[in-house]
Short mmCIF file of C-alpha atoms in Angstrom, two decimals:
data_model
loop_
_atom_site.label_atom_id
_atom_site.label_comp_id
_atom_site.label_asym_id
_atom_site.label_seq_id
_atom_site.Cartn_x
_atom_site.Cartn_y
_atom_site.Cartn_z
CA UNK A 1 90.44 56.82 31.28
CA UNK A 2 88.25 59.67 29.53
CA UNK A 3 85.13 58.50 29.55
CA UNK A 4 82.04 60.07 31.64
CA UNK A 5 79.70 56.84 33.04
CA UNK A 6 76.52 57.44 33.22
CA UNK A 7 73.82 55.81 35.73
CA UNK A 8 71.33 54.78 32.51
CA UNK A 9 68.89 52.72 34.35
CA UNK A 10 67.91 51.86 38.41
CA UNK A 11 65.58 49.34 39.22
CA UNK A 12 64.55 47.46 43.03
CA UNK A 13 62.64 44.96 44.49
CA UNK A 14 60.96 45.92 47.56
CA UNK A 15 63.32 45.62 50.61
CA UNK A 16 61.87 43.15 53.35
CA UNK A 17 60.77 39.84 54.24
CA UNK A 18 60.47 37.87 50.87
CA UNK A 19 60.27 34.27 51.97
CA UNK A 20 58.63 32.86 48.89
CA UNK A 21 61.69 33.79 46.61
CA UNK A 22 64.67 32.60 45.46
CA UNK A 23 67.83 35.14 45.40
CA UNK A 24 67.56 34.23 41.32
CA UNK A 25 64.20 35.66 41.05
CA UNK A 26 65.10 38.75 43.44
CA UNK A 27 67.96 39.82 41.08
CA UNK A 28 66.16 39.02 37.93
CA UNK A 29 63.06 40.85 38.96
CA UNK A 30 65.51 44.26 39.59
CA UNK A 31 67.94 43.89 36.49
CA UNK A 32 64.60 43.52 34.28
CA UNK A 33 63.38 46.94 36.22
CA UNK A 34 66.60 48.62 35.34
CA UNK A 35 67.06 47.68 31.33
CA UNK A 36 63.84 48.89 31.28
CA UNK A 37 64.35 52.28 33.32
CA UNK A 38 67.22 52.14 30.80
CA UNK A 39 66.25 51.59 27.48
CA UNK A 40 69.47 50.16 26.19
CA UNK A 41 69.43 46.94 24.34
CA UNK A 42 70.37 44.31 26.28
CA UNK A 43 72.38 43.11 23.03
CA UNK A 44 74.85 45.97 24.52
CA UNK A 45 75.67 44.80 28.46
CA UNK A 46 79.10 43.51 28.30
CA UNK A 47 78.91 42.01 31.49
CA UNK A 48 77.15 41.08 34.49
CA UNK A 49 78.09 41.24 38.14
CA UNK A 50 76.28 40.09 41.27
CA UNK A 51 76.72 41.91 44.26
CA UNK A 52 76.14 38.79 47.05
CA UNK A 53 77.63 38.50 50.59
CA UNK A 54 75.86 35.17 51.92
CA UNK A 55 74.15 33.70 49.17
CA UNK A 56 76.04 30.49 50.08
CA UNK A 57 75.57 30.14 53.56
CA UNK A 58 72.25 30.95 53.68
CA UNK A 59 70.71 29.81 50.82
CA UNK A 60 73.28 27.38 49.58
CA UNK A 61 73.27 29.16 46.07
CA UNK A 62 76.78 30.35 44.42
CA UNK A 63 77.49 30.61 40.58
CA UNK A 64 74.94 33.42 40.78
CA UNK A 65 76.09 35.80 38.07
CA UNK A 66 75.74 32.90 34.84
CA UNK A 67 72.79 31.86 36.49
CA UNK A 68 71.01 34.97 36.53
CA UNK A 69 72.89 36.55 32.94
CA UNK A 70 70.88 33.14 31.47
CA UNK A 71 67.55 33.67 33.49
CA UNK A 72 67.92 37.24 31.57
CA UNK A 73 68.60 35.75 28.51
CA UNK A 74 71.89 37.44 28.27
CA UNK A 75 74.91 35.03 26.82
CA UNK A 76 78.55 35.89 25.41
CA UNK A 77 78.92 38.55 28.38
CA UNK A 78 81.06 38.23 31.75
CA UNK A 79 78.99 36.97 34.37
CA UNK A 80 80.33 37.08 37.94
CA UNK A 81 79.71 37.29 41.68
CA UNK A 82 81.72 39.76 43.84
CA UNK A 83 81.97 39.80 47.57
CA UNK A 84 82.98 42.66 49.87
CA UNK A 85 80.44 41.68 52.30
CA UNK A 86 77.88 44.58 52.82
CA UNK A 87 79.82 46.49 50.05
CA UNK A 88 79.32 43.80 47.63
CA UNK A 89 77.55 45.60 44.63
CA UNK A 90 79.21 48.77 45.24
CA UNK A 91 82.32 47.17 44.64
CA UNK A 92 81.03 45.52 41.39
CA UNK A 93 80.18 49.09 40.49
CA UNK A 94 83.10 50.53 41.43
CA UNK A 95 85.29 47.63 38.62
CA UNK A 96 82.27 48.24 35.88
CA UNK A 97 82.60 52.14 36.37
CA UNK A 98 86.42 51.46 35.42
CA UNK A 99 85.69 49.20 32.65
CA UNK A 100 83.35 51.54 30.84
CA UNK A 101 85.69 54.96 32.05
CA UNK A 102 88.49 52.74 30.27
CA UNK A 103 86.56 51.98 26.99
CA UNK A 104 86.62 47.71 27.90
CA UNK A 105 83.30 47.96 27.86
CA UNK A 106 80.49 50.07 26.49
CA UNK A 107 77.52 48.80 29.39
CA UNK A 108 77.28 46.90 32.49
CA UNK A 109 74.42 45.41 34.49
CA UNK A 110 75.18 45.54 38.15
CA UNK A 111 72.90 43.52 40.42
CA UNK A 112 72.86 43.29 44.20
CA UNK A 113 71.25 40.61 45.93
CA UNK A 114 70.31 38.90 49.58
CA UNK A 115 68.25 36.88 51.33
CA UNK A 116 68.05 37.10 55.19
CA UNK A 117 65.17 36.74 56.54
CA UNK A 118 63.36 33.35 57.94
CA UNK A 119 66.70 32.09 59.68
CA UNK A 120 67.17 31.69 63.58
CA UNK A 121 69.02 35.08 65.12
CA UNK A 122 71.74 33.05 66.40
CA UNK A 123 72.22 31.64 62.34
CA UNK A 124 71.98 35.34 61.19
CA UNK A 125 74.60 36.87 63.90
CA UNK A 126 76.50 33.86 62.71
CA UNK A 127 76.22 34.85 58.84
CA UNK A 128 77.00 38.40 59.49
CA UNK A 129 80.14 37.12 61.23
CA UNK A 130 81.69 36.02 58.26
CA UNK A 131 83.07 39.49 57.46
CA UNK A 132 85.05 39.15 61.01
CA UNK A 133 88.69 37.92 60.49
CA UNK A 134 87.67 33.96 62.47
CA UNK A 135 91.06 33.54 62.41
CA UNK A 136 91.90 36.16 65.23
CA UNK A 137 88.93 38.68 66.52
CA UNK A 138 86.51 36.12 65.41
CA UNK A 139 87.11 33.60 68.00
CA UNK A 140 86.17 35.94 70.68
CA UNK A 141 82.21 35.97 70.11
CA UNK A 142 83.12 39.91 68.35
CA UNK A 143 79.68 40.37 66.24
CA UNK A 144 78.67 43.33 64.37
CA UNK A 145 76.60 44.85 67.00
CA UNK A 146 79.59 44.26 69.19
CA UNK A 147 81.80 46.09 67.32
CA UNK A 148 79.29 48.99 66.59
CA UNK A 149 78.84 48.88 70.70
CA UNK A 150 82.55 49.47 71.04
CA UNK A 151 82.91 52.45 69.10
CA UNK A 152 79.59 53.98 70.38
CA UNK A 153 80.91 53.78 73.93
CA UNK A 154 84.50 55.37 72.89
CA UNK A 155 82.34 58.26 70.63
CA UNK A 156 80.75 58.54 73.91
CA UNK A 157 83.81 59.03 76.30
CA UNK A 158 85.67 61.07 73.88
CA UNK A 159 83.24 63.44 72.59
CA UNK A 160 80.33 63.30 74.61
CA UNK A 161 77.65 61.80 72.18
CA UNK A 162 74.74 61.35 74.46
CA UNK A 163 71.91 58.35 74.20
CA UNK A 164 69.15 60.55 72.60
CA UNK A 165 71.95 61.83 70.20
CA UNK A 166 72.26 58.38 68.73
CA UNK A 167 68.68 57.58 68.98
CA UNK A 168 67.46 60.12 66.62
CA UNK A 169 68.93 58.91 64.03
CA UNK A 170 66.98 55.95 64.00
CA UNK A 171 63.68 58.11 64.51
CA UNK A 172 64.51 60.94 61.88
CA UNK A 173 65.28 57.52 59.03
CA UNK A 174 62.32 55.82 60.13
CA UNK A 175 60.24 59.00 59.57
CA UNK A 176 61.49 59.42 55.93
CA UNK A 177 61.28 55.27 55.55
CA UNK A 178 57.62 55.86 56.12
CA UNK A 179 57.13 57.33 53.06
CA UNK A 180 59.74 54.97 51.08
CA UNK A 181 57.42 52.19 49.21
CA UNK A 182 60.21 50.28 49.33
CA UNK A 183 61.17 50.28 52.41
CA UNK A 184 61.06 47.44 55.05
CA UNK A 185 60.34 49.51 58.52
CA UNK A 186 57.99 51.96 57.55
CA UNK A 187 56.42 53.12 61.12
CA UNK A 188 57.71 55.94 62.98
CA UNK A 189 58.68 55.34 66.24
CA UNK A 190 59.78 57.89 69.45
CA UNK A 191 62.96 58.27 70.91
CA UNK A 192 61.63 56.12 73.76
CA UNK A 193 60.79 53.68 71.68
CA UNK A 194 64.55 53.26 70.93
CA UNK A 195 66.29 53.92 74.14
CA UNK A 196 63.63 51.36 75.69
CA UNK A 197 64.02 48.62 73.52
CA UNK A 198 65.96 45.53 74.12
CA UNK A 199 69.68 45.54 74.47
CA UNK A 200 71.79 43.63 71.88
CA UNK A 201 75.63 44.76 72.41
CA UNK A 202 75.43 47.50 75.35
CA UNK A 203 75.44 50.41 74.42
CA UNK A 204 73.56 49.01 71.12
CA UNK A 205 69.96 48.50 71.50
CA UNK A 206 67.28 46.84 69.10
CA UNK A 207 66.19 49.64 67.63
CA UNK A 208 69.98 50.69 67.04
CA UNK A 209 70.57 47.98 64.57
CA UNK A 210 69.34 47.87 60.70
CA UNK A 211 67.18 44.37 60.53
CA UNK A 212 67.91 41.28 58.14
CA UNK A 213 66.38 41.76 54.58
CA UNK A 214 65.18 40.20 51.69
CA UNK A 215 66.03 42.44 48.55
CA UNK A 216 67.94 43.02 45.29
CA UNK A 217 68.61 46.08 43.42
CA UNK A 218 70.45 46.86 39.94
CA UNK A 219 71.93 49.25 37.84
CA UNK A 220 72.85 49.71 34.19
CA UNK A 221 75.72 51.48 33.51
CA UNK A 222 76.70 52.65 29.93
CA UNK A 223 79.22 55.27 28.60
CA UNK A 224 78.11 58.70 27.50
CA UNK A 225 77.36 57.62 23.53
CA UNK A 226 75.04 54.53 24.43
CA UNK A 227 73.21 56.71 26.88
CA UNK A 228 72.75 59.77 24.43
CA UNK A 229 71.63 57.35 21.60
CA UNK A 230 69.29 55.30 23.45
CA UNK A 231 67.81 58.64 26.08
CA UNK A 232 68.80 57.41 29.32
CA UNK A 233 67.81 59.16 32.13
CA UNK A 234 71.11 62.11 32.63
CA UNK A 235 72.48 61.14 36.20
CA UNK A 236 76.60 60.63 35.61
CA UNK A 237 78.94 58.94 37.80
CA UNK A 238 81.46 61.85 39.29
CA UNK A 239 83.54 59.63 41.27
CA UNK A 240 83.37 55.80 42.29
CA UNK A 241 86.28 54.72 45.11
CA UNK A 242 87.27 51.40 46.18
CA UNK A 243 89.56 51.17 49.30
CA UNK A 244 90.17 49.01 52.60
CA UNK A 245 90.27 49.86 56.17
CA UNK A 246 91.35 47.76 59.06
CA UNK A 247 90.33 44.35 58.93
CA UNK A 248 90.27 43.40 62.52
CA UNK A 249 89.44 46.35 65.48
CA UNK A 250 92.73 46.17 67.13
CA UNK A 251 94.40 47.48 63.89
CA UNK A 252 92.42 50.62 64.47
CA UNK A 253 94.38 54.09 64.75
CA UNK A 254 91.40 55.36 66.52
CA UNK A 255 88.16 53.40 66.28
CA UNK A 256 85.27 56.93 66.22
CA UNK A 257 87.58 57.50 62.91
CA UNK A 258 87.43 55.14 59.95
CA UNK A 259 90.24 55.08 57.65
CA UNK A 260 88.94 53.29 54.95
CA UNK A 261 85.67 55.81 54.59
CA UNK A 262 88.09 58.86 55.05
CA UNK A 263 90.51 58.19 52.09
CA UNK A 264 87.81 57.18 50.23
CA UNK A 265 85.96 60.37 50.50
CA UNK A 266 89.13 62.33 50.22
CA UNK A 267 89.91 60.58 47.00
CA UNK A 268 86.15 60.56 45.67
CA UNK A 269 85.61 64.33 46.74
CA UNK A 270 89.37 64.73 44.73
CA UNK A 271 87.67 62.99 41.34
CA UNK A 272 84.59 64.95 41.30
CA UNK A 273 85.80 68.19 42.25
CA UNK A 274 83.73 69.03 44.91
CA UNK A 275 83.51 69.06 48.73
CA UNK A 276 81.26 67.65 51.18
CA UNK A 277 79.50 71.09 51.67
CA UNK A 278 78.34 71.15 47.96
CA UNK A 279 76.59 67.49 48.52
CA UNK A 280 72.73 68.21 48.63
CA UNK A 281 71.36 64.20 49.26
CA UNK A 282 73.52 61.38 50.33
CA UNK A 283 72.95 57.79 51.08
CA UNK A 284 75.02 56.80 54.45
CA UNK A 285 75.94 53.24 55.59
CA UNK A 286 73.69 53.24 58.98
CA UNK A 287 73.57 49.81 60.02
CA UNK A 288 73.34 51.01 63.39
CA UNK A 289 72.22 54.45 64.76
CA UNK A 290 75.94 55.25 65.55
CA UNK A 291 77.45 54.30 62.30
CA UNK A 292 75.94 57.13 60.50
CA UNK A 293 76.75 59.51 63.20
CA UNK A 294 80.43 58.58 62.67
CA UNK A 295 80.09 58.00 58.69
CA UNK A 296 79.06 61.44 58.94
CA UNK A 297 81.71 62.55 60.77
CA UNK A 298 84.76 61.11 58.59
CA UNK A 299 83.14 62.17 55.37
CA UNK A 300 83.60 65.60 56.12
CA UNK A 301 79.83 66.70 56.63
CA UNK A 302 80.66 67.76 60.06
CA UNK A 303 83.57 68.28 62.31
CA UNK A 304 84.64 64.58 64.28
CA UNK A 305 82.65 64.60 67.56
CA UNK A 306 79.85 67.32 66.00
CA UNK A 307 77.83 64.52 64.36
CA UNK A 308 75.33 63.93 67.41
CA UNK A 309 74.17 67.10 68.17
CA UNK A 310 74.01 67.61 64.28
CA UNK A 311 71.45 64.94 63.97
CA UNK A 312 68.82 67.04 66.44
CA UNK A 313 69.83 70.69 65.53
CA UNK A 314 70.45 70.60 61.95
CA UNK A 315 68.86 73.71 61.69
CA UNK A 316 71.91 75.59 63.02
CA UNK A 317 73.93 77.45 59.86
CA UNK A 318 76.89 75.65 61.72
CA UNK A 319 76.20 72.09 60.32
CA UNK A 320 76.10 71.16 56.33
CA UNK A 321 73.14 71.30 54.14
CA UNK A 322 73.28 68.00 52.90
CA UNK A 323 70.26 65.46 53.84
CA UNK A 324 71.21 61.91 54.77
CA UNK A 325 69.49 58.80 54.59
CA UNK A 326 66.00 60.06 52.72
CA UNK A 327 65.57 56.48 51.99
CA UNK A 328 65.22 55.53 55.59
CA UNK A 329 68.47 54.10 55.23
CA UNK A 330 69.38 50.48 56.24
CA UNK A 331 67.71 51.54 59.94
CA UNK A 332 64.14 52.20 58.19
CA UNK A 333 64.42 50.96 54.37
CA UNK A 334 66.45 47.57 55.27
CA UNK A 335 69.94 45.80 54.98
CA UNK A 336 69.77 43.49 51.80
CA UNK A 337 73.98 42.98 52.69
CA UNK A 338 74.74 42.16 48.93
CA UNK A 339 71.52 45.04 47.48
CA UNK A 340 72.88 47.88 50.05
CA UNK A 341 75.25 49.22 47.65
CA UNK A 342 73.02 49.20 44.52
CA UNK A 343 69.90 49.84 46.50
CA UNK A 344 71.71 53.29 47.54
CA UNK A 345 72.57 53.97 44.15
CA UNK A 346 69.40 53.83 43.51
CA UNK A 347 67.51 56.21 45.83
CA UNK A 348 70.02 58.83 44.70
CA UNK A 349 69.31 58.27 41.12
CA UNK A 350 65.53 58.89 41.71
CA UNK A 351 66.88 62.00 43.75
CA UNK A 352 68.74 63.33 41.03
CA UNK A 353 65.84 63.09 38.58
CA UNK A 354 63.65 64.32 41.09
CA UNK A 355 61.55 61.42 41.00
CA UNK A 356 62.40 60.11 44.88
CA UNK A 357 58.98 59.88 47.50
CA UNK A 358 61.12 62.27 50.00
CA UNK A 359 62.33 64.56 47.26
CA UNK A 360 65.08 67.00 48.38
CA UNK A 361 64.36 70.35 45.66
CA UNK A 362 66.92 71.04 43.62
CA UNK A 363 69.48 68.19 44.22
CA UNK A 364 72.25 68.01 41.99
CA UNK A 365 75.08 66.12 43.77
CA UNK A 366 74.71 63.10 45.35
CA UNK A 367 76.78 60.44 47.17
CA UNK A 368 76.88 56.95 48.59
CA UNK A 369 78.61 55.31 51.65
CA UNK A 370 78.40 51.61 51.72
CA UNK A 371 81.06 49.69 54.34
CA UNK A 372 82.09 45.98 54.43
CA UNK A 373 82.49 44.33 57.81
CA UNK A 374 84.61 46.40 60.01
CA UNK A 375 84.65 49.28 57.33
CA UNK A 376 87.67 47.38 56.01
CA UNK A 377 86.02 47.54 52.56
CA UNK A 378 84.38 51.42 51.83
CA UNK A 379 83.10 52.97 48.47
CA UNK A 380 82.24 56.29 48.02
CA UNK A 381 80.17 57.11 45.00
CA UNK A 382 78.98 60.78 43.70
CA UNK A 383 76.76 61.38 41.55
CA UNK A 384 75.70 64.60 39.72
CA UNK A 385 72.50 65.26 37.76
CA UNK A 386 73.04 66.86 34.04
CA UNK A 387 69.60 68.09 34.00
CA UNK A 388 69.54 70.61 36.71
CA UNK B 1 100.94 22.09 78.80
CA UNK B 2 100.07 25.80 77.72
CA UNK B 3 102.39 28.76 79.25
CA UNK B 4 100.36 31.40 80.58
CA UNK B 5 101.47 34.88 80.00
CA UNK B 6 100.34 38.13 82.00
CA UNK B 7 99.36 41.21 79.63
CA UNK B 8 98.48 44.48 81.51
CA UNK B 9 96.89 48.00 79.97
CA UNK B 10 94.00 50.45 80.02
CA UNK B 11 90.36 49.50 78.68
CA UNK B 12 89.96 51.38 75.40
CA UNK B 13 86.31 50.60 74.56
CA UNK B 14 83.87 47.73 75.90
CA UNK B 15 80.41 45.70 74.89
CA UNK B 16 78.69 43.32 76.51
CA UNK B 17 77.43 40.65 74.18
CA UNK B 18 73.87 39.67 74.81
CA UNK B 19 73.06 38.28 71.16
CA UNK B 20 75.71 35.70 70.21
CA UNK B 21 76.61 33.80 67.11
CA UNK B 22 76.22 30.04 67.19
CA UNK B 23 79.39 28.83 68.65
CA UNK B 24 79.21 31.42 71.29
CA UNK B 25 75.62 31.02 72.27
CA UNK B 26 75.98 29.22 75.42
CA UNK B 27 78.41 32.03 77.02
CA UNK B 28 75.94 34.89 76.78
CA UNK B 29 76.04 37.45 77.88
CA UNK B 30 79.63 38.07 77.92
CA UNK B 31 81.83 41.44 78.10
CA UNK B 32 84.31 42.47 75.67
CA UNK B 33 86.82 44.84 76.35
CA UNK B 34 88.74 46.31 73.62
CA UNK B 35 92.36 47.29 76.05
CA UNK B 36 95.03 49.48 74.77
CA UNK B 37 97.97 47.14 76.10
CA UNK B 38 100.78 48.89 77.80
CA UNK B 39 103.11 48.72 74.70
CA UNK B 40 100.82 50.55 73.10
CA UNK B 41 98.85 47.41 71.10
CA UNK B 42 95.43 46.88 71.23
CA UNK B 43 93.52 43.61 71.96
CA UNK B 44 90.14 42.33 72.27
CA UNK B 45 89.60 39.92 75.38
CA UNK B 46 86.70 39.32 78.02
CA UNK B 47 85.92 40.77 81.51
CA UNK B 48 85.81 38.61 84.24
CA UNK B 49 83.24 40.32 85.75
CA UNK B 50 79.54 40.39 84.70
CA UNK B 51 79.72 44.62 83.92
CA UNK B 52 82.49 46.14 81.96
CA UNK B 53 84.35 48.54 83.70
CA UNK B 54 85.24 52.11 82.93
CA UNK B 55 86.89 53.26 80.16
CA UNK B 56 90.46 54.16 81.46
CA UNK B 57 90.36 51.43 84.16
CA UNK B 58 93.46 49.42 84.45
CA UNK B 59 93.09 46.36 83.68
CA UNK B 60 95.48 42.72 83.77
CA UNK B 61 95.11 39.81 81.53
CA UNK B 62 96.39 36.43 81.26
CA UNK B 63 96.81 35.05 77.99
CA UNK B 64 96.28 31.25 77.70
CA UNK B 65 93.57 31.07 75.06
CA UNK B 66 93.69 32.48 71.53
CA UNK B 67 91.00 35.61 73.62
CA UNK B 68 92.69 36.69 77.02
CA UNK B 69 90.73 37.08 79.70
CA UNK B 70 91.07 40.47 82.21
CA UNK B 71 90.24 41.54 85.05
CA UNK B 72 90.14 44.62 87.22
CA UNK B 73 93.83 45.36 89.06
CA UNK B 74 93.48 45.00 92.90
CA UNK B 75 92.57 48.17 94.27
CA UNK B 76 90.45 49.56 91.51
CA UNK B 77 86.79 49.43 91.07
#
């Protein structure tokens, strides 16, 4: 394990409503992107993994990762899917970062992929509900929103967190999403907008939630030699962490706190030897308005309970300089489930290079939060630009 | 015949469900409370009432389903 990994190559499809396409197109349209952004050979990708959460249910495609290494025209290399629900391609990152840190493997092409959009609600919410444990919680109608409504009325009670608190997290992401090309919101809207719209899972309203999203996004990873020799762009991989949570709500010590993204941080923040305060741009898991507020929170950015009033005074010396969610996030830029991970990896990329449509000057360090289901599957990711 | 067991505690957290899944569409909306048992155990069951009640509220459950369903303790709220 000596090896530095190196981000070589990012490429997306636009996140949004992509009817027309098949999930095989999607990912072959972003891994093209990428080998190109990367300039390696594509004689030298080792192997291939497919970040997908419901491919199968929704689209009743599986085998995705031969399927898509042939559309590419890639044979001889390891083609896979892996699933970690909405952490799907950060996890595949996470086991090609090892392989290439470990010398297995000199490059990797990671692809994330979904398609959402064009179902029913109720055959969405029912999708989604996959990544709740159907053999206990699942039975009681729990959905995502529902569990993001019960910790946003505990943050409330414990710490105070007031409605216009949580809303503006959802109006500061849709404001940078607005200038994201490839983003699938990209109107700014008020904080009335969001504390009048519908309700979904009280206290969750409409605006609250992330929408459904067609997308894919990829990555080529490659170890320091192949990036040197073929002059790919210099963003390195500082840390990459793996780790659970609680699977089902009731195992929760406290549910404002979440395990899974705290030890990963801890252990991520350990590997790169640096702290949250030194992070200048990260990429947060907001699939609702509260869940950045507490991702925020339990990856050290600001004190637990702090992370509401941070959002609409971040101009107080009190709070840490790091920007979240210059994407939009997954409120403003869109949920791809199976993309997320990849698709954050790749607005911090274009950060790092200073190449990203809501720039933030002089970034060097960068890092990703991407959750599965009840958090119960968490990677952390930093990255750190060589060229600053 | 299914025994019925009585489960009492304090509500920890609560929804109300407005946007089901599937197999749950025809009982919406529907409360969730997430109660902090008194053993200390957690556990997610429904309200019988069409609000969820305060966090803190005691609350008593019986248990004949794989999701108990509470209610309020006489006296309260």
């Amino acid at each position: 394990m000596s090896e530095h990994v190196h981000v070589a190559g990012v490429g997306s499809t636009t996140f949004g409503a992509h009817p027309e396409r098949t999930l095989q197109s999607l990912a072959a349209e972003a891994a093209r992107a990428a080998l190109a952004d990367s300039k390696v050979a594509a004689s030298k990708i080792g192997c291939v993994f497919i970040g997908n959460f419901v491919g199968g249910i929704m689209t009743g495609q599986e085998l995705l990762g031969p399927i898509v290494a042939a559309d590419l025209g890639l044979s001889g290399v390891a083609a896979i899917k892996i699933e970690a629900a909405c952490a799907s391609s950060s996890a595949a990152v996470r086991i090609a970062h090892d392989l290439i840190r470990s010398g297995a493997e000199e490059a990797a092409l990671i692809i994330g992929v979904e398609r959402l959009t064009g179902a029913p609600r109720e055959a969405l919410t029912s999708a989604m509900t996959a990544a709740i444990d159907q053999g206990t919680e699942g039975l009681s109608g729990l959905t995502f929103p529902g569990f993001w409504g019960l910790v946003m009325s505990r943050h409330a009670h414990l710490y105070g967190t007031t409605r216009e608190q949580i809303a503006a997290v959802t109006v500061k992401n849709r404001k940078f999403g607005a200038k994201n090309p490839l983003a699938q919101l990209r109107k700014a809207i008020s904080l009335e907008d969001v504390i009048g719209s519908a309700l979904i899972a009280d206290p969750i309203r409409k605006f609250d939630c992330c929408p459904g999203t067609d997308g894919a996004a990829a990555i080529v990873l490659t170890n320091a030699a192949l990036a040197r020799r073929f002059g790919s762009p210099s963003v390195r991989i500082a840390a990459s962490i793996l780790t659970n949570g609680p699977a089902r709500i009731s195992d929760y010590r406290d549910i404002t706190t979440h395990d899974g993204t705290v030890e990963a941080a801890r252990r991520a923040y350990e590997m790169a030897g640096i702290g949250p305060h030194g992070i200048d741009v990260a990429e947060l898991h907001d699939c609702f308005s509260i869940a950045e507020i507490v991702d925020s929170e339990d990856l050290g950015f600001f004190a637990k309970g702090e992370g509401g009033s941070a959002v609409l005074n971040r101009s107080s010396a009190r709070y840490a300089r790091v920007v979240i969610n210059a994407s939009g996030g997954l409120l403003s830029k869109g949920h791809p489930t199976g993309a997320t991970g990849c698709g954050q990896i790749y607005e911090i990329a274009m950060q790092l290079r200073g190449r990203h449509p809501n720039q933030v000057p002089r970034a060097r360090w960068g890092l990703t939060h991407n959750g599965g289901g009840t958090a119960a599957a968490v990677t952390v990711h930093i990255l750190e630009s060589l060229s600053t | 015949m299914t025994d019925t067991q009585t489960i009492s505690g304090k509500v920890y957290s609560h929804t109300v469900i407005r946007v089901p899944g599937k197999a749950h569409a025809a009982a919406a909306p529907f409360v969730l409370l997430l109660v902090e048992l008194d053993n200390g155990r957690r556990v997610l069951g429904y309200f019988s009432g069409p609000e969820p009640p305060p966090i803190d509220a005691v609350v008593v459950g019986k248990v004949d389903t794989s999701t108990p369903v509470f209610s309020l303790l006489q006296g309260q709220l």
